Amino acid sequence: MSDRYRYVLDEKKLPTAWYNVAADLPEPLPPYLGPDGEPVRPEQLAAIFPPALLEQEMSQDRFIDIPGPVIDLLRTYRPSALTRARLFEKALGLPDNIRIYYKYEGGNASGSHKANSAIPQAYYNKLAGIRKLTTETGAGQWGTALAMAGAQVGLEVDVYMVRVSFDQKPYRRILMETFGASVHASPSTRTQAGRSFLSASPETPGSLAMAISEAVEVALQDPGTNYALGSVLNHVCLHQTIIGQEAIGQMELAEDEPDVVIGCFGGGSNFAGLAFPYYHRRLQGLSKARLLAVEPLACPSLTCGEYRHDLGDASGMTPLLPMYTLGHDFVPAGIHAGGLRYHGGSPLVSALVKAGQVEAVAVPQSECFSSAVLFARAEALLPAPESSHAIAAAVREARAAAEAGQARTILFNLSGNGYLDLAAYDSWNQGRIRDYDYAARKVVEAPAGN
Amino acid sequence: MSDRYRYVLDEKKLPTAWYNVAADLPEPLPPYLGPDGEPVRPEQLAAIFPPALLEQEMSQDRFIDIPGPVIDLLRTYRPSALTRARLFEKALGLPDNIRIYYKYEGGNASGSHKANSAIPQAYYNKLAGIRKLTTETGAGQWGTALAMAGAQVGLEVDVYMVRVSFDQKPYRRILMETFGASVHASPSTRTQAGRSFLSASPETPGSLAMAISEAVEVALQDPGTNYALGSVLNHVCLHQTIIGQEAIGQMELAEDEPDVVIGCFGGGSNFAGLAFPYYHRRLQGLSKARLLAVEPLACPSLTCGEYRHDLGDASGMTPLLPMYTLGHDFVPAGIHAGGLRYHGGSPLVSALVKAGQVEAVAVPQSECFSSAVLFARAEALLPAPESSHAIAAAVREARAAAEAGQARTILFNLSGNGYLDLAAYDSWNQGRIRDYDYAARKVVEAPAGN
């Protein structure tokens, strides 16, 4: 067992291909369906996505080479660190046969794993002669990542930001503008969709669904403009698999092997990024790791949703995707402070949950903040509220092993940092965080001591 | 010449001793003086500092061992990355014989190099049986670092934060509170000094000098409470020398050697951290690097100040330090947005400037923000406004070399990130940044194109 704290991979060990789990699913993924109920053909999506990304979306190839110019941009911040959380283990009072490791994806300018897909998406669009990308953003992680990648490859970026976030999170907007992006509060008067939303409800706080409508409308109207999505789709999960591939190499340096691999789950891309390469490793007979997706109790698509075809957005501008879903008209309870608010989730992750290859658990946000603050004070690293779900599950795994007197090696994805989410921590510090249990459809008080 | 982007040192290469430049000064440092004009004796400062730090403050030993428990905390985020700014070089259109490297100190939870001294200061105080530390903070980098270190070693931390920053920078306050610190807007009603300031001027925005008075008063009154300072003093500069020691090892990995080593200059600790080990390397005959301290045109203590004994604070609670100073009653012009607002600077750095061993230059803040945004868009890393002074100087060095047709290897310290300073970037994005020339005592318009 290595006695180190951080496991640092050499730049030359940056993966040169993405791992495509679609090649290894127990059953083929059901097709995406159009409004007519017929399978969607790639060319139907060509108005908003470049050829390379559509090809990746449908590909059955197990490995897909990462283009050299993409690697050159990824290596500005990769390989990312993998750390044994020795001080957190100590704070939890764990014995030495229960070990916690985390892969940290918040060290780049965008502050989260989202950069891993923003960079290739910007690259392939630039290659296809596209001049401008449109996208939506809620809390702002994805919009920031795309703004950053756009600045690097030389693409204009227009971000439609949910109005309530635009008003409440000025730092996110400023960061995107500093990277050169244009940021519009959505709904805006710039699009037909936006004007129509505003006409129906002039005081609307906006929603991700409305912002998607605006961004897609702009992309559809201009051949030089495409649209980019930050999670859910296959090609986005594909781009994130560098996380797990690096982690496998780093756990080898640690002379350790995880018994459980954990990621928080919203659209699914950060979970997929860490877990899919371990799924592959299991198929190779090199790992027996359980793969655990962690979602908010207030938005539990995997644990309470139905597996079926459903719209990817709320207004019918996307195909129907085969996934676990709470229904495309689902809106999380207002008291839910963290991210991970999507009604469905990645078709690839959903298929693996359905096949019993991936486990899922839902945790209340008080437990997440409590775990995150304990982690922050021990490890000196402030997690994004999203990532705190993975920490809470890691703590549960550690405590369960301790109670059972078992050894356990736990690896989780710390998908982003929380420096632009400090308002949520303030709510926690002030005792204003409460939990919502979607399954019971009611607010539940946080347990004392949390 | 190596073709890599980042140069990553193994954890085992973390320095095990700090380098004390006091052992190698051309002339011994003049003593600190008390209010009576007599040299201050260590025991006079023992009411607010622990023995180990006082010993370091006065030590003439060239190397001072870093205690094992301090190394264990430092290795949660060290060694820090050293990066060749290949994308920034490209954005500047530099030929391959002009190379820019930067050491990045913003990757830890405190967001800056300040953690490097907060950790040993917290450790030595804990060791001395101290229960609580008080300190002041302006923009918040130092208060955050001490809050973080206090959480790690188990010390209470009370931060007196300049009221205008407390009101305008809630994220900084929340971050300190999340680490468990108590944060008080200064002047407060908690101290005699604070009540007296408030009585004289109920609407005062506060100042660093007032906050120091409050923090020191609390430390003087309680034997279990000490005071901690984040820059200027010898022991703080000492703790930062791990930066330069690591950089020397990383530049060897890069198979390159800097011609000029650059750091921004406020109190002096981040500059000292990178530059002092290169000063030592010069004495060993292994380097010919010029050492360049960069200060704001609005607060140019090294380039416009007088070398003499002056108070470290504004109210006479500290000894008189031998340093370049603009006078202890100096207050920077209100339009100066960045940090680096201290009236004087490190006695050690001042002595080396006076001896001609260190160069100094003052730059306008428009040039700093312009360079920082160019850097952010190319390298995908948002610099702290303080650190942008080093970037501006690096750009000047690169352009001067290009114009002269010379080769030049430039190394600068990117001392912190700017994620909690986005309001200043917003001012820049909105065209609201103006320059103040202290030497001419007037506001100057930013040059067009900046």
PDB file of C-alpha atoms in Angstrom, chain A residues 3-12 72-73 75-80 83 86-87 102 104 107-111 148 151-152 168-175 177-181 373 376-382 417 419-423 425-426 429-430, chain B residues 3-12 72-73 75-80 83 86-87 102 104 107-111 148 151-152 168-175 177-181 373 376-382 417 419-423 425-426 429-430:
ATOM      1  CA  ASP A   3       1.855   6.016   1.710  1.00  0.00           C
ATOM      2  CA  ARG A   4       1.263   8.991  -0.567  1.00  0.00           C
ATOM      3  CA  TYR A   5      -1.422  11.588  -0.444  1.00  0.00           C
ATOM      4  CA  ARG A   6      -1.887  12.552  -4.087  1.00  0.00           C
ATOM      5  CA  TYR A   7      -1.378  10.341  -7.104  1.00  0.00           C
ATOM      6  CA  VAL A   8      -0.171  12.373 -10.013  1.00  0.00           C
ATOM      7  CA  LEU A   9      -0.113  10.898 -13.493  1.00  0.00           C
ATOM      8  CA  ASP A  10       2.453  12.062 -15.969  1.00  0.00           C
ATOM      9  CA  GLU A  11       1.111  14.206 -18.804  1.00  0.00           C
ATOM     10  CA  LYS A  12       2.193  11.430 -21.218  1.00  0.00           C
ATOM     11  CA  ASP A  72      -3.272  19.696 -26.446  1.00  0.00           C
ATOM     12  CA  LEU A  73      -6.082  21.633 -24.769  1.00  0.00           C
ATOM     13  CA  ARG A  75      -3.386  18.777 -21.043  1.00  0.00           C
ATOM     14  CA  THR A  76      -3.613  22.377 -19.851  1.00  0.00           C
ATOM     15  CA  TYR A  77      -5.331  20.898 -16.773  1.00  0.00           C
ATOM     16  CA  ARG A  78      -5.120  17.105 -17.103  1.00  0.00           C
ATOM     17  CA  PRO A  79      -4.371  14.518 -15.857  1.00  0.00           C
ATOM     18  CA  SER A  80      -6.345  15.694 -12.832  1.00  0.00           C
ATOM     19  CA  THR A  83      -6.083  11.965  -3.788  1.00  0.00           C
ATOM     20  CA  ARG A  86      -6.334  10.769   4.587  1.00  0.00           C
ATOM     21  CA  LEU A  87      -7.444  13.771   6.644  1.00  0.00           C
ATOM     22  CA  TYR A 102     -11.313  11.069  -4.724  1.00  0.00           C
ATOM     23  CA  TYR A 104     -10.815  16.017  -8.407  1.00  0.00           C
ATOM     24  CA  GLY A 107      -9.181  22.299 -10.841  1.00  0.00           C
ATOM     25  CA  ASN A 108      -9.727  23.865 -14.246  1.00  0.00           C
ATOM     26  CA  ALA A 109     -11.016  27.363 -15.020  1.00  0.00           C
ATOM     27  CA  SER A 110     -14.606  26.196 -15.477  1.00  0.00           C
ATOM     28  CA  GLY A 111     -14.474  24.668 -11.988  1.00  0.00           C
ATOM     29  CA  MET A 148     -13.788  28.840 -21.808  1.00  0.00           C
ATOM     30  CA  ALA A 151     -12.229  31.297 -26.197  1.00  0.00           C
ATOM     31  CA  GLN A 152      -9.578  28.632 -26.700  1.00  0.00           C
ATOM     32  CA  GLN A 168     -28.777  35.617  -8.304  1.00  0.00           C
ATOM     33  CA  LYS A 169     -25.391  34.453  -9.603  1.00  0.00           C
ATOM     34  CA  PRO A 170     -23.687  37.483 -11.142  1.00  0.00           C
ATOM     35  CA  TYR A 171     -20.223  35.933 -10.641  1.00  0.00           C
ATOM     36  CA  ARG A 172     -21.061  33.097 -13.033  1.00  0.00           C
ATOM     37  CA  ARG A 173     -22.215  35.606 -15.653  1.00  0.00           C
ATOM     38  CA  ILE A 174     -19.097  37.755 -15.202  1.00  0.00           C
ATOM     39  CA  LEU A 175     -16.839  34.711 -15.538  1.00  0.00           C
ATOM     40  CA  GLU A 177     -18.206  37.322 -20.081  1.00  0.00           C
ATOM     41  CA  THR A 178     -14.550  37.459 -19.082  1.00  0.00           C
ATOM     42  CA  PHE A 179     -13.982  34.471 -21.379  1.00  0.00           C
ATOM     43  CA  GLY A 180     -15.663  36.519 -24.105  1.00  0.00           C
ATOM     44  CA  ALA A 181     -19.117  34.891 -24.177  1.00  0.00           C
ATOM     45  CA  VAL A 373     -18.458  20.824   5.282  1.00  0.00           C
ATOM     46  CA  ALA A 376     -13.934  20.881   3.373  1.00  0.00           C
ATOM     47  CA  ARG A 377     -12.566  21.415   6.888  1.00  0.00           C
ATOM     48  CA  ALA A 378     -10.501  18.215   6.800  1.00  0.00           C
ATOM     49  CA  GLU A 379      -9.203  18.182   3.221  1.00  0.00           C
ATOM     50  CA  ALA A 380      -9.196  21.952   2.653  1.00  0.00           C
ATOM     51  CA  LEU A 381     -11.174  21.772  -0.561  1.00  0.00           C
ATOM     52  CA  LEU A 382     -14.674  23.187  -1.019  1.00  0.00           C
ATOM     53  CA  ASN A 417     -15.569  23.068  -6.695  1.00  0.00           C
ATOM     54  CA  TYR A 419     -16.414  28.699  -4.927  1.00  0.00           C
ATOM     55  CA  LEU A 420     -19.238  30.117  -7.019  1.00  0.00           C
ATOM     56  CA  ASP A 421     -21.867  28.278  -4.932  1.00  0.00           C
ATOM     57  CA  LEU A 422     -21.100  29.945  -1.620  1.00  0.00           C
ATOM     58  CA  ALA A 423     -24.646  31.289  -1.297  1.00  0.00           C
ATOM     59  CA  TYR A 425     -23.195  27.137   1.862  1.00  0.00           C
ATOM     60  CA  ASP A 426     -24.389  30.329   3.548  1.00  0.00           C
ATOM     61  CA  ASN A 429     -24.288  27.742   7.767  1.00  0.00           C
ATOM     62  CA  GLN A 430     -27.371  29.760   8.744  1.00  0.00           C
TER      63      GLN A 430
ATOM     64  CA  ASP B   3       7.824  19.464 -25.031  1.00  0.00           C
ATOM     65  CA  ARG B   4       5.511  19.217 -22.020  1.00  0.00           C
ATOM     66  CA  TYR B   5       2.899  21.621 -20.824  1.00  0.00           C
ATOM     67  CA  ARG B   6       2.889  21.083 -17.062  1.00  0.00           C
ATOM     68  CA  TYR B   7       5.813  20.077 -14.908  1.00  0.00           C
ATOM     69  CA  VAL B   8       4.623  18.014 -12.004  1.00  0.00           C
ATOM     70  CA  LEU B   9       6.923  17.269  -9.099  1.00  0.00           C
ATOM     71  CA  ASP B  10       6.505  14.086  -7.173  1.00  0.00           C
ATOM     72  CA  GLU B  11       5.138  14.493  -3.637  1.00  0.00           C
ATOM     73  CA  LYS B  12       8.444  13.135  -2.344  1.00  0.00           C
ATOM     74  CA  ASP B  72       1.643  16.398   5.925  1.00  0.00           C
ATOM     75  CA  LEU B  73      -0.741  19.342   5.552  1.00  0.00           C
ATOM     76  CA  ARG B  75       1.153  17.878   0.686  1.00  0.00           C
ATOM     77  CA  THR B  76      -2.647  18.054   0.469  1.00  0.00           C
ATOM     78  CA  TYR B  77      -2.039  20.604  -2.299  1.00  0.00           C
ATOM     79  CA  ARG B  78       1.695  20.647  -2.957  1.00  0.00           C
ATOM     80  CA  PRO B  79       3.896  20.470  -4.934  1.00  0.00           C
ATOM     81  CA  SER B  80       1.951  22.994  -6.984  1.00  0.00           C
ATOM     82  CA  THR B  83       3.266  25.265 -16.406  1.00  0.00           C
ATOM     83  CA  ARG B  86       2.295  27.634 -24.467  1.00  0.00           C
ATOM     84  CA  LEU B  87      -1.164  28.934 -25.393  1.00  0.00           C
ATOM     85  CA  TYR B 102       4.228  30.185 -14.389  1.00  0.00           C
ATOM     86  CA  TYR B 104       0.394  28.361  -9.890  1.00  0.00           C
ATOM     87  CA  GLY B 107      -5.027  25.608  -6.544  1.00  0.00           C
ATOM     88  CA  ASN B 108      -5.685  25.184  -2.832  1.00  0.00           C
ATOM     89  CA  ALA B 109      -8.899  25.918  -0.926  1.00  0.00           C
ATOM     90  CA  SER B 110      -7.752  29.381   0.126  1.00  0.00           C
ATOM     91  CA  GLY B 111      -7.175  30.241  -3.535  1.00  0.00           C
ATOM     92  CA  MET B 148      -8.667  26.842   6.507  1.00  0.00           C
ATOM     93  CA  ALA B 151      -9.892  24.049  10.783  1.00  0.00           C
ATOM     94  CA  GLN B 152      -7.098  21.621   9.948  1.00  0.00           C
ATOM     95  CA  GLN B 168     -19.053  43.956  -0.698  1.00  0.00           C
ATOM     96  CA  LYS B 169     -17.513  40.454  -0.629  1.00  0.00           C
ATOM     97  CA  PRO B 170     -20.017  38.164   1.089  1.00  0.00           C
ATOM     98  CA  TYR B 171     -18.545  35.087  -0.626  1.00  0.00           C
ATOM     99  CA  ARG B 172     -15.221  35.586   1.146  1.00  0.00           C
ATOM    100  CA  ARG B 173     -17.002  35.838   4.505  1.00  0.00           C
ATOM    101  CA  ILE B 174     -19.106  32.723   3.797  1.00  0.00           C
ATOM    102  CA  LEU B 175     -16.020  30.750   2.805  1.00  0.00           C
ATOM    103  CA  GLU B 177     -17.418  30.754   8.041  1.00  0.00           C
ATOM    104  CA  THR B 178     -17.699  27.445   6.204  1.00  0.00           C
ATOM    105  CA  PHE B 179     -14.223  26.629   7.482  1.00  0.00           C
ATOM    106  CA  GLY B 180     -15.547  27.401  10.965  1.00  0.00           C
ATOM    107  CA  ALA B 181     -14.063  30.875  11.509  1.00  0.00           C
ATOM    108  CA  VAL B 373      -7.946  38.589 -19.604  1.00  0.00           C
ATOM    109  CA  ALA B 376      -7.382  33.750 -18.967  1.00  0.00           C
ATOM    110  CA  ARG B 377      -8.751  33.224 -22.474  1.00  0.00           C
ATOM    111  CA  ALA B 378      -5.605  31.511 -23.698  1.00  0.00           C
ATOM    112  CA  GLU B 379      -4.604  29.403 -20.688  1.00  0.00           C
ATOM    113  CA  ALA B 380      -8.108  28.883 -19.245  1.00  0.00           C
ATOM    114  CA  LEU B 381      -7.165  30.066 -15.781  1.00  0.00           C
ATOM    115  CA  LEU B 382      -8.517  33.206 -14.111  1.00  0.00           C
ATOM    116  CA  ASN B 417      -6.983  32.708  -8.609  1.00  0.00           C
ATOM    117  CA  TYR B 419     -12.897  33.434  -8.688  1.00  0.00           C
ATOM    118  CA  LEU B 420     -13.817  35.532  -5.666  1.00  0.00           C
ATOM    119  CA  ASP B 421     -12.664  38.732  -7.386  1.00  0.00           C
ATOM    120  CA  LEU B 422     -15.083  38.641 -10.294  1.00  0.00           C
ATOM    121  CA  ALA B 423     -16.578  42.017  -9.350  1.00  0.00           C
ATOM    122  CA  TYR B 425     -13.317  41.765 -13.675  1.00  0.00           C
ATOM    123  CA  ASP B 426     -16.871  43.028 -14.192  1.00  0.00           C
ATOM    124  CA  ASN B 429     -15.432  44.195 -18.781  1.00  0.00           C
ATOM    125  CA  GLN B 430     -17.712  47.225 -18.418  1.00  0.00           C
TER     126      GLN B 430
END
